[in-house]
PDB file of C-alpha atoms in Angstrom:
ATOM      1  CA  UNK A   1      41.282  18.305 -19.651  1.00  0.00           C
ATOM      2  CA  UNK A   2      42.944  21.266 -17.509  1.00  0.00           C
ATOM      3  CA  UNK A   3      41.089  21.470 -14.115  1.00  0.00           C
ATOM      4  CA  UNK A   4      39.979  24.760 -13.162  1.00  0.00           C
ATOM      5  CA  UNK A   5      41.945  24.510  -9.881  1.00  0.00           C
ATOM      6  CA  UNK A   6      45.241  23.918 -12.445  1.00  0.00           C
ATOM      7  CA  UNK A   7      43.927  26.616 -14.036  1.00  0.00           C
ATOM      8  CA  UNK A   8      43.758  29.012 -11.089  1.00  0.00           C
ATOM      9  CA  UNK A   9      47.218  28.209 -10.166  1.00  0.00           C
ATOM     10  CA  UNK A  10      49.088  28.895 -13.679  1.00  0.00           C
ATOM     11  CA  UNK A  11      47.558  32.457 -14.397  1.00  0.00           C
ATOM     12  CA  UNK A  12      47.587  33.770 -10.697  1.00  0.00           C
ATOM     13  CA  UNK A  13      50.457  36.447  -9.859  1.00  0.00           C
ATOM     14  CA  UNK A  14      53.889  34.671  -9.166  1.00  0.00           C
ATOM     15  CA  UNK A  15      54.029  35.412  -5.655  1.00  0.00           C
ATOM     16  CA  UNK A  16      50.870  33.324  -5.489  1.00  0.00           C
ATOM     17  CA  UNK A  17      52.266  30.315  -7.628  1.00  0.00           C
ATOM     18  CA  UNK A  18      54.682  29.437  -4.679  1.00  0.00           C
ATOM     19  CA  UNK A  19      53.585  26.648  -1.913  1.00  0.00           C
ATOM     20  CA  UNK A  20      51.497  27.893  -0.375  1.00  0.00           C
ATOM     21  CA  UNK A  21      49.901  30.240  -3.178  1.00  0.00           C
ATOM     22  CA  UNK A  22      49.506  27.515  -5.102  1.00  0.00           C
ATOM     23  CA  UNK A  23      47.659  25.402  -2.979  1.00  0.00           C
ATOM     24  CA  UNK A  24      45.050  28.355  -1.868  1.00  0.00           C
ATOM     25  CA  UNK A  25      44.522  28.645  -5.776  1.00  0.00           C
ATOM     26  CA  UNK A  26      43.272  24.828  -5.943  1.00  0.00           C
ATOM     27  CA  UNK A  27      41.559  24.716  -3.112  1.00  0.00           C
ATOM     28  CA  UNK A  28      39.596  27.718  -4.908  1.00  0.00           C
ATOM     29  CA  UNK A  29      39.437  25.726  -8.454  1.00  0.00           C
ATOM     30  CA  UNK A  30      38.428  22.380  -6.893  1.00  0.00           C
ATOM     31  CA  UNK A  31      34.418  23.504  -5.841  1.00  0.00           C
ATOM     32  CA  UNK A  32      34.249  24.576  -9.515  1.00  0.00           C
ATOM     33  CA  UNK A  33      35.833  21.584 -10.611  1.00  0.00           C
ATOM     34  CA  UNK A  34      33.614  19.119  -9.024  1.00  0.00           C
ATOM     35  CA  UNK A  35      30.693  21.916 -10.047  1.00  0.00           C
ATOM     36  CA  UNK A  36      31.398  21.417 -14.050  1.00  0.00           C
ATOM     37  CA  UNK A  37      31.822  17.570 -13.865  1.00  0.00           C
ATOM     38  CA  UNK A  38      28.357  17.244 -12.499  1.00  0.00           C
ATOM     39  CA  UNK A  39      27.316  19.816 -15.003  1.00  0.00           C
ATOM     40  CA  UNK A  40      28.974  17.738 -17.500  1.00  0.00           C
ATOM     41  CA  UNK A  41      27.506  14.244 -16.229  1.00  0.00           C
ATOM     42  CA  UNK A  42      23.867  16.122 -15.614  1.00  0.00           C
ATOM     43  CA  UNK A  43      23.733  16.826 -19.379  1.00  0.00           C
ATOM     44  CA  UNK A  44      25.030  13.572 -20.219  1.00  0.00           C
ATOM     45  CA  UNK A  45      22.380  11.614 -18.263  1.00  0.00           C
ATOM     46  CA  UNK A  46      19.770  14.398 -19.891  1.00  0.00           C
ATOM     47  CA  UNK A  47      19.926  12.038 -23.421  1.00  0.00           C
ATOM     48  CA  UNK A  48      18.328   8.741 -23.002  1.00  0.00           C
ATOM     49  CA  UNK A  49      20.578   6.361 -24.355  1.00  0.00           C
ATOM     50  CA  UNK A  50      22.252   2.803 -23.898  1.00  0.00           C
ATOM     51  CA  UNK A  51      25.567   4.429 -22.502  1.00  0.00           C
ATOM     52  CA  UNK A  52      23.723   5.688 -19.463  1.00  0.00           C
ATOM     53  CA  UNK A  53      21.164   2.894 -18.152  1.00  0.00           C
ATOM     54  CA  UNK A  54      21.433   4.444 -14.896  1.00  0.00           C
ATOM     55  CA  UNK A  55      19.345   7.433 -15.848  1.00  0.00           C
ATOM     56  CA  UNK A  56      16.587   5.873 -18.220  1.00  0.00           C
ATOM     57  CA  UNK A  57      13.839   5.608 -15.437  1.00  0.00           C
ATOM     58  CA  UNK A  58      14.288   9.066 -14.430  1.00  0.00           C
ATOM     59  CA  UNK A  59      13.660  10.100 -17.709  1.00  0.00           C
ATOM     60  CA  UNK A  60      11.157   7.669 -18.769  1.00  0.00           C
ATOM     61  CA  UNK A  61       9.564   8.970 -15.216  1.00  0.00           C
ATOM     62  CA  UNK A  62       9.689  12.245 -16.808  1.00  0.00           C
ATOM     63  CA  UNK A  63       8.390  11.748 -19.731  1.00  0.00           C
ATOM     64  CA  UNK A  64       5.400   9.856 -19.086  1.00  0.00           C
ATOM     65  CA  UNK A  65       6.935   6.485 -20.897  1.00  0.00           C
ATOM     66  CA  UNK A  66       6.425   2.812 -18.847  1.00  0.00           C
ATOM     67  CA  UNK A  67       8.984   0.930 -19.667  1.00  0.00           C
ATOM     68  CA  UNK A  68       7.742  -2.391 -20.417  1.00  0.00           C
ATOM     69  CA  UNK A  69       8.143  -5.889 -19.204  1.00  0.00           C
ATOM     70  CA  UNK A  70      11.829  -6.811 -19.078  1.00  0.00           C
ATOM     71  CA  UNK A  71      12.584  -4.363 -21.637  1.00  0.00           C
ATOM     72  CA  UNK A  72      16.319  -3.648 -23.110  1.00  0.00           C
ATOM     73  CA  UNK A  73      17.947  -0.348 -22.587  1.00  0.00           C
ATOM     74  CA  UNK A  74      18.743  -0.262 -25.947  1.00  0.00           C
ATOM     75  CA  UNK A  75      14.764  -0.606 -26.664  1.00  0.00           C
ATOM     76  CA  UNK A  76      13.755   1.607 -24.045  1.00  0.00           C
ATOM     77  CA  UNK A  77      15.931   4.070 -24.746  1.00  0.00           C
ATOM     78  CA  UNK A  78      14.576   4.200 -27.957  1.00  0.00           C
ATOM     79  CA  UNK A  79      11.109   4.760 -27.509  1.00  0.00           C
ATOM     80  CA  UNK A  80      12.227   7.199 -24.856  1.00  0.00           C
ATOM     81  CA  UNK A  81      13.649   8.877 -28.519  1.00  0.00           C
ATOM     82  CA  UNK A  82      10.424   9.224 -29.925  1.00  0.00           C
ATOM     83  CA  UNK A  83       8.242  10.641 -27.044  1.00  0.00           C
ATOM     84  CA  UNK A  84       7.132  13.876 -28.266  1.00  0.00           C
ATOM     85  CA  UNK A  85       5.466  12.437 -31.671  1.00  0.00           C
ATOM     86  CA  UNK A  86       4.081   9.344 -29.556  1.00  0.00           C
ATOM     87  CA  UNK A  87       2.236  11.951 -26.829  1.00  0.00           C
ATOM     88  CA  UNK A  88       1.228  14.117 -29.913  1.00  0.00           C
ATOM     89  CA  UNK A  89      -1.137  11.809 -30.319  1.00  0.00           C
ATOM     90  CA  UNK A  90      -2.118  10.918 -26.696  1.00  0.00           C
ATOM     91  CA  UNK A  91      -5.207  11.126 -25.247  1.00  0.00           C
ATOM     92  CA  UNK A  92      -6.789   8.381 -28.441  1.00  0.00           C
ATOM     93  CA  UNK A  93      -7.496   5.011 -28.228  1.00  0.00           C
ATOM     94  CA  UNK A  94      -4.779   4.097 -30.327  1.00  0.00           C
ATOM     95  CA  UNK A  95      -2.228   5.721 -28.534  1.00  0.00           C
ATOM     96  CA  UNK A  96      -2.946   3.863 -25.419  1.00  0.00           C
ATOM     97  CA  UNK A  97      -2.743   0.593 -26.726  1.00  0.00           C
ATOM     98  CA  UNK A  98       0.696   1.101 -28.522  1.00  0.00           C
ATOM     99  CA  UNK A  99       1.711   1.661 -25.186  1.00  0.00           C
ATOM    100  CA  UNK A 100       0.549  -1.020 -23.520  1.00  0.00           C
ATOM    101  CA  UNK A 101       1.835  -3.140 -26.766  1.00  0.00           C
ATOM    102  CA  UNK A 102       4.907  -1.670 -26.041  1.00  0.00           C
ATOM    103  CA  UNK A 103       4.859  -2.603 -22.137  1.00  0.00           C
ATOM    104  CA  UNK A 104       3.983  -6.526 -23.186  1.00  0.00           C
ATOM    105  CA  UNK A 105       6.322  -6.536 -26.386  1.00  0.00           C
ATOM    106  CA  UNK A 106       8.096  -9.382 -25.198  1.00  0.00           C
ATOM    107  CA  UNK A 107       4.821 -11.155 -24.652  1.00  0.00           C
ATOM    108  CA  UNK A 108       2.002  -9.483 -26.808  1.00  0.00           C
ATOM    109  CA  UNK A 109      -1.614 -10.234 -26.058  1.00  0.00           C
ATOM    110  CA  UNK A 110      -4.751  -9.319 -26.800  1.00  0.00           C
ATOM    111  CA  UNK A 111      -5.742  -5.795 -25.155  1.00  0.00           C
ATOM    112  CA  UNK A 112      -9.626  -4.794 -25.362  1.00  0.00           C
ATOM    113  CA  UNK A 113     -10.722  -0.860 -24.667  1.00  0.00           C
ATOM    114  CA  UNK A 114     -14.405  -0.722 -24.565  1.00  0.00           C
ATOM    115  CA  UNK A 115     -15.919   3.080 -23.962  1.00  0.00           C
ATOM    116  CA  UNK A 116     -18.999   3.197 -21.611  1.00  0.00           C
ATOM    117  CA  UNK A 117     -20.746   4.108 -24.976  1.00  0.00           C
ATOM    118  CA  UNK A 118     -19.939   0.285 -26.650  1.00  0.00           C
ATOM    119  CA  UNK A 119     -17.067   1.609 -29.059  1.00  0.00           C
ATOM    120  CA  UNK A 120     -14.557  -0.979 -28.723  1.00  0.00           C
ATOM    121  CA  UNK A 121     -10.740  -0.449 -29.977  1.00  0.00           C
ATOM    122  CA  UNK A 122      -8.774  -4.711 -30.128  1.00  0.00           C
ATOM    123  CA  UNK A 123      -5.331  -4.929 -30.361  1.00  0.00           C
ATOM    124  CA  UNK A 124      -4.015  -7.843 -31.444  1.00  0.00           C
ATOM    125  CA  UNK A 125      -0.956 -10.030 -30.198  1.00  0.00           C
ATOM    126  CA  UNK A 126       0.201  -9.340 -34.213  1.00  0.00           C
ATOM    127  CA  UNK A 127       0.192  -5.926 -33.245  1.00  0.00           C
ATOM    128  CA  UNK A 128      -2.986  -5.159 -35.318  1.00  0.00           C
ATOM    129  CA  UNK A 129      -5.978  -2.442 -34.320  1.00  0.00           C
ATOM    130  CA  UNK A 130      -9.476  -2.901 -35.122  1.00  0.00           C
ATOM    131  CA  UNK A 131     -12.239  -0.608 -33.706  1.00  0.00           C
ATOM    132  CA  UNK A 132     -15.721  -1.825 -33.991  1.00  0.00           C
ATOM    133  CA  UNK A 133     -19.276  -1.376 -31.132  1.00  0.00           C
ATOM    134  CA  UNK A 134     -20.698  -3.289 -29.127  1.00  0.00           C
ATOM    135  CA  UNK A 135     -24.170  -3.901 -26.920  1.00  0.00           C
ATOM    136  CA  UNK A 136     -22.679  -3.071 -23.624  1.00  0.00           C
ATOM    137  CA  UNK A 137     -23.535  -3.022 -20.179  1.00  0.00           C
ATOM    138  CA  UNK A 138     -27.919  -3.472 -20.317  1.00  0.00           C
ATOM    139  CA  UNK A 139     -29.413  -1.052 -17.872  1.00  0.00           C
ATOM    140  CA  UNK A 140     -26.773   0.646 -17.382  1.00  0.00           C
ATOM    141  CA  UNK A 141     -26.646   4.518 -16.217  1.00  0.00           C
ATOM    142  CA  UNK A 142     -26.438   6.744 -18.463  1.00  0.00           C
ATOM    143  CA  UNK A 143     -25.019   9.313 -16.706  1.00  0.00           C
ATOM    144  CA  UNK A 144     -21.937   7.445 -16.601  1.00  0.00           C
ATOM    145  CA  UNK A 145     -21.105   7.339 -20.026  1.00  0.00           C
ATOM    146  CA  UNK A 146     -17.437   8.425 -18.901  1.00  0.00           C
ATOM    147  CA  UNK A 147     -16.110   5.349 -17.917  1.00  0.00           C
ATOM    148  CA  UNK A 148     -13.809   2.706 -20.105  1.00  0.00           C
ATOM    149  CA  UNK A 149     -12.701  -0.312 -19.418  1.00  0.00           C
ATOM    150  CA  UNK A 150      -9.228  -2.293 -20.395  1.00  0.00           C
ATOM    151  CA  UNK A 151      -8.746  -6.004 -20.711  1.00  0.00           C
ATOM    152  CA  UNK A 152      -5.755  -7.536 -20.680  1.00  0.00           C
ATOM    153  CA  UNK A 153      -6.042 -11.218 -22.267  1.00  0.00           C
ATOM    154  CA  UNK A 154      -4.056 -13.945 -20.989  1.00  0.00           C
ATOM    155  CA  UNK A 155      -3.764 -17.427 -22.640  1.00  0.00           C
ATOM    156  CA  UNK A 156      -3.947 -19.105 -18.860  1.00  0.00           C
ATOM    157  CA  UNK A 157      -4.811 -18.384 -15.996  1.00  0.00           C
ATOM    158  CA  UNK A 158      -1.578 -15.903 -14.903  1.00  0.00           C
ATOM    159  CA  UNK A 159       0.015 -14.610 -12.122  1.00  0.00           C
ATOM    160  CA  UNK A 160       0.227 -10.788 -12.012  1.00  0.00           C
ATOM    161  CA  UNK A 161       2.579  -9.095 -10.024  1.00  0.00           C
ATOM    162  CA  UNK A 162       2.313  -5.821  -8.074  1.00  0.00           C
ATOM    163  CA  UNK A 163       4.949  -4.768 -10.184  1.00  0.00           C
ATOM    164  CA  UNK A 164       2.816  -5.446 -13.616  1.00  0.00           C
ATOM    165  CA  UNK A 165      -0.511  -4.328 -12.434  1.00  0.00           C
ATOM    166  CA  UNK A 166       0.860  -0.545 -11.184  1.00  0.00           C
ATOM    167  CA  UNK A 167       2.699  -0.418 -14.788  1.00  0.00           C
ATOM    168  CA  UNK A 168      -0.076  -1.030 -16.442  1.00  0.00           C
ATOM    169  CA  UNK A 169      -2.458   1.001 -14.557  1.00  0.00           C
ATOM    170  CA  UNK A 170      -0.128   3.824 -14.680  1.00  0.00           C
ATOM    171  CA  UNK A 171       0.070   3.708 -18.787  1.00  0.00           C
ATOM    172  CA  UNK A 172      -4.029   3.302 -18.887  1.00  0.00           C
ATOM    173  CA  UNK A 173      -4.132   6.601 -16.102  1.00  0.00           C
ATOM    174  CA  UNK A 174      -1.478   8.949 -18.314  1.00  0.00           C
ATOM    175  CA  UNK A 175      -3.200   7.912 -21.919  1.00  0.00           C
ATOM    176  CA  UNK A 176      -6.545   7.827 -21.729  1.00  0.00           C
ATOM    177  CA  UNK A 177      -8.655   9.975 -23.176  1.00  0.00           C
ATOM    178  CA  UNK A 178      -9.066  13.254 -20.971  1.00  0.00           C
ATOM    179  CA  UNK A 179     -13.303  13.197 -20.612  1.00  0.00           C
ATOM    180  CA  UNK A 180     -12.536   9.764 -18.965  1.00  0.00           C
ATOM    181  CA  UNK A 181     -13.426   9.826 -15.379  1.00  0.00           C
ATOM    182  CA  UNK A 182     -13.344   6.940 -14.352  1.00  0.00           C
ATOM    183  CA  UNK A 183     -11.290   3.831 -15.869  1.00  0.00           C
ATOM    184  CA  UNK A 184     -10.839  -0.271 -14.630  1.00  0.00           C
ATOM    185  CA  UNK A 185      -8.369  -2.560 -15.387  1.00  0.00           C
ATOM    186  CA  UNK A 186      -8.925  -6.314 -15.824  1.00  0.00           C
ATOM    187  CA  UNK A 187      -6.782  -9.629 -16.403  1.00  0.00           C
ATOM    188  CA  UNK A 188      -8.993 -12.368 -18.065  1.00  0.00           C
ATOM    189  CA  UNK A 189      -8.026 -15.795 -18.953  1.00  0.00           C
ATOM    190  CA  UNK A 190     -10.088 -18.904 -20.345  1.00  0.00           C
ATOM    191  CA  UNK A 191     -12.205 -20.156 -18.026  1.00  0.00           C
ATOM    192  CA  UNK A 192     -12.703 -17.060 -16.215  1.00  0.00           C
ATOM    193  CA  UNK A 193     -16.117 -15.705 -14.876  1.00  0.00           C
ATOM    194  CA  UNK A 194     -18.140 -12.818 -17.021  1.00  0.00           C
ATOM    195  CA  UNK A 195     -18.759  -9.525 -15.891  1.00  0.00           C
ATOM    196  CA  UNK A 196     -21.179  -6.624 -17.162  1.00  0.00           C
ATOM    197  CA  UNK A 197     -22.153  -8.756 -20.117  1.00  0.00           C
ATOM    198  CA  UNK A 198     -18.617  -8.877 -21.614  1.00  0.00           C
ATOM    199  CA  UNK A 199     -17.547 -11.265 -22.997  1.00  0.00           C
ATOM    200  CA  UNK A 200     -21.143 -10.686 -24.365  1.00  0.00           C
ATOM    201  CA  UNK A 201     -24.080 -13.209 -23.103  1.00  0.00           C
ATOM    202  CA  UNK A 202     -23.804 -13.468 -19.730  1.00  0.00           C
ATOM    203  CA  UNK A 203     -24.449 -10.298 -17.729  1.00  0.00           C
ATOM    204  CA  UNK A 204     -23.348  -9.192 -13.968  1.00  0.00           C
ATOM    205  CA  UNK A 205     -27.481  -9.891 -12.511  1.00  0.00           C
ATOM    206  CA  UNK A 206     -27.856 -13.508 -14.194  1.00  0.00           C
ATOM    207  CA  UNK A 207     -27.729 -16.356 -12.429  1.00  0.00           C
ATOM    208  CA  UNK A 208     -23.908 -17.025 -13.377  1.00  0.00           C
ATOM    209  CA  UNK A 209     -22.107 -17.975  -9.791  1.00  0.00           C
ATOM    210  CA  UNK A 210     -18.860 -17.373 -10.877  1.00  0.00           C
ATOM    211  CA  UNK A 211     -17.454 -13.653 -10.957  1.00  0.00           C
ATOM    212  CA  UNK A 212     -15.135 -12.086 -11.254  1.00  0.00           C
ATOM    213  CA  UNK A 213     -14.137 -10.954  -7.935  1.00  0.00           C
ATOM    214  CA  UNK A 214     -14.623 -14.708  -7.200  1.00  0.00           C
ATOM    215  CA  UNK A 215     -11.009 -15.008  -8.233  1.00  0.00           C
ATOM    216  CA  UNK A 216     -11.856 -15.530 -11.851  1.00  0.00           C
ATOM    217  CA  UNK A 217     -10.419 -12.836 -13.336  1.00  0.00           C
ATOM    218  CA  UNK A 218      -7.659 -10.284 -11.775  1.00  0.00           C
ATOM    219  CA  UNK A 219      -8.253  -6.207 -10.901  1.00  0.00           C
ATOM    220  CA  UNK A 220      -5.014  -4.369 -11.833  1.00  0.00           C
ATOM    221  CA  UNK A 221      -6.864  -1.544  -9.804  1.00  0.00           C
ATOM    222  CA  UNK A 222      -6.934  -3.322  -6.524  1.00  0.00           C
ATOM    223  CA  UNK A 223      -4.257  -6.103  -6.420  1.00  0.00           C
ATOM    224  CA  UNK A 224      -1.868  -6.038  -3.490  1.00  0.00           C
ATOM    225  CA  UNK A 225       1.854  -6.557  -3.266  1.00  0.00           C
ATOM    226  CA  UNK A 226       1.309 -10.249  -2.471  1.00  0.00           C
ATOM    227  CA  UNK A 227       3.346 -13.421  -3.944  1.00  0.00           C
ATOM    228  CA  UNK A 228       1.283 -16.393  -4.774  1.00  0.00           C
ATOM    229  CA  UNK A 229       3.767 -19.756  -4.304  1.00  0.00           C
ATOM    230  CA  UNK A 230       4.155 -22.372  -7.094  1.00  0.00           C
ATOM    231  CA  UNK A 231       6.466 -25.258  -6.710  1.00  0.00           C
ATOM    232  CA  UNK A 232       6.910 -26.685 -10.539  1.00  0.00           C
ATOM    233  CA  UNK A 233       5.039 -23.638 -12.101  1.00  0.00           C
ATOM    234  CA  UNK A 234       1.752 -25.263  -9.798  1.00  0.00           C
ATOM    235  CA  UNK A 235       0.345 -22.905  -7.765  1.00  0.00           C
ATOM    236  CA  UNK A 236       0.375 -24.134  -3.989  1.00  0.00           C
ATOM    237  CA  UNK A 237      -3.287 -24.680  -2.618  1.00  0.00           C
ATOM    238  CA  UNK A 238      -4.379 -25.247   0.587  1.00  0.00           C
ATOM    239  CA  UNK A 239      -8.495 -25.452   1.226  1.00  0.00           C
ATOM    240  CA  UNK A 240      -8.460 -24.676  -3.100  1.00  0.00           C
ATOM    241  CA  UNK A 241      -7.562 -21.615  -2.068  1.00  0.00           C
ATOM    242  CA  UNK A 242      -3.709 -20.426  -3.346  1.00  0.00           C
ATOM    243  CA  UNK A 243      -0.718 -19.877  -0.648  1.00  0.00           C
ATOM    244  CA  UNK A 244       0.483 -16.172  -1.068  1.00  0.00           C
ATOM    245  CA  UNK A 245       3.307 -14.237   0.397  1.00  0.00           C
ATOM    246  CA  UNK A 246       3.422 -10.609   1.098  1.00  0.00           C
ATOM    247  CA  UNK A 247       6.409  -8.775   0.246  1.00  0.00           C
TER     248      UNK A 247
END
């Protein structure tokens, strides 16, 4: 491709094609070459594809599509290309769960979305979504109906990184139905405590000494940027408490 500076030096009158005139024309054309190159690069980066992985985070931010845990460039670029059809279904429980499913694609999980009214959507590890209704939050304030709760289920006590928690909360915030004023995101696992009658059977005010705020579940909303110290995959503890480092 002929540069603009080279083209200028060829089309000007002969007296500008000599040594000094040619240098002047090239000097005038060089900034235009830079602008043309930068414009072409920007247009090329606008389209999500694996050839430009450096552009994917910016496209994802603009299109409100959060990248999954260890998601490949090819997979993420594909999701970014179908962003418009996905957003057409935004604002419903199924669309929200599908985004969380994509986030956890490398390690599928059961994820429950429960509205204050008791309506529940459950995403299974196999990708199926079911809808039912449960008895929920006995004695709760009827005026607080515009709330929703997301439960990410783990097979064992996990270590949830700050980045994971922030990504999941961001997905829930962007894809939650518009009428929801408050939402909460919890990571739950076998052996954890019960809260707000979920799973059903134990209420907040029951005589149960183990509650979620006693580190028996993970509050994604308040998780700070700390990392637990592990040895051979097991948590290092002192006096029964995990050793963590702040990053």
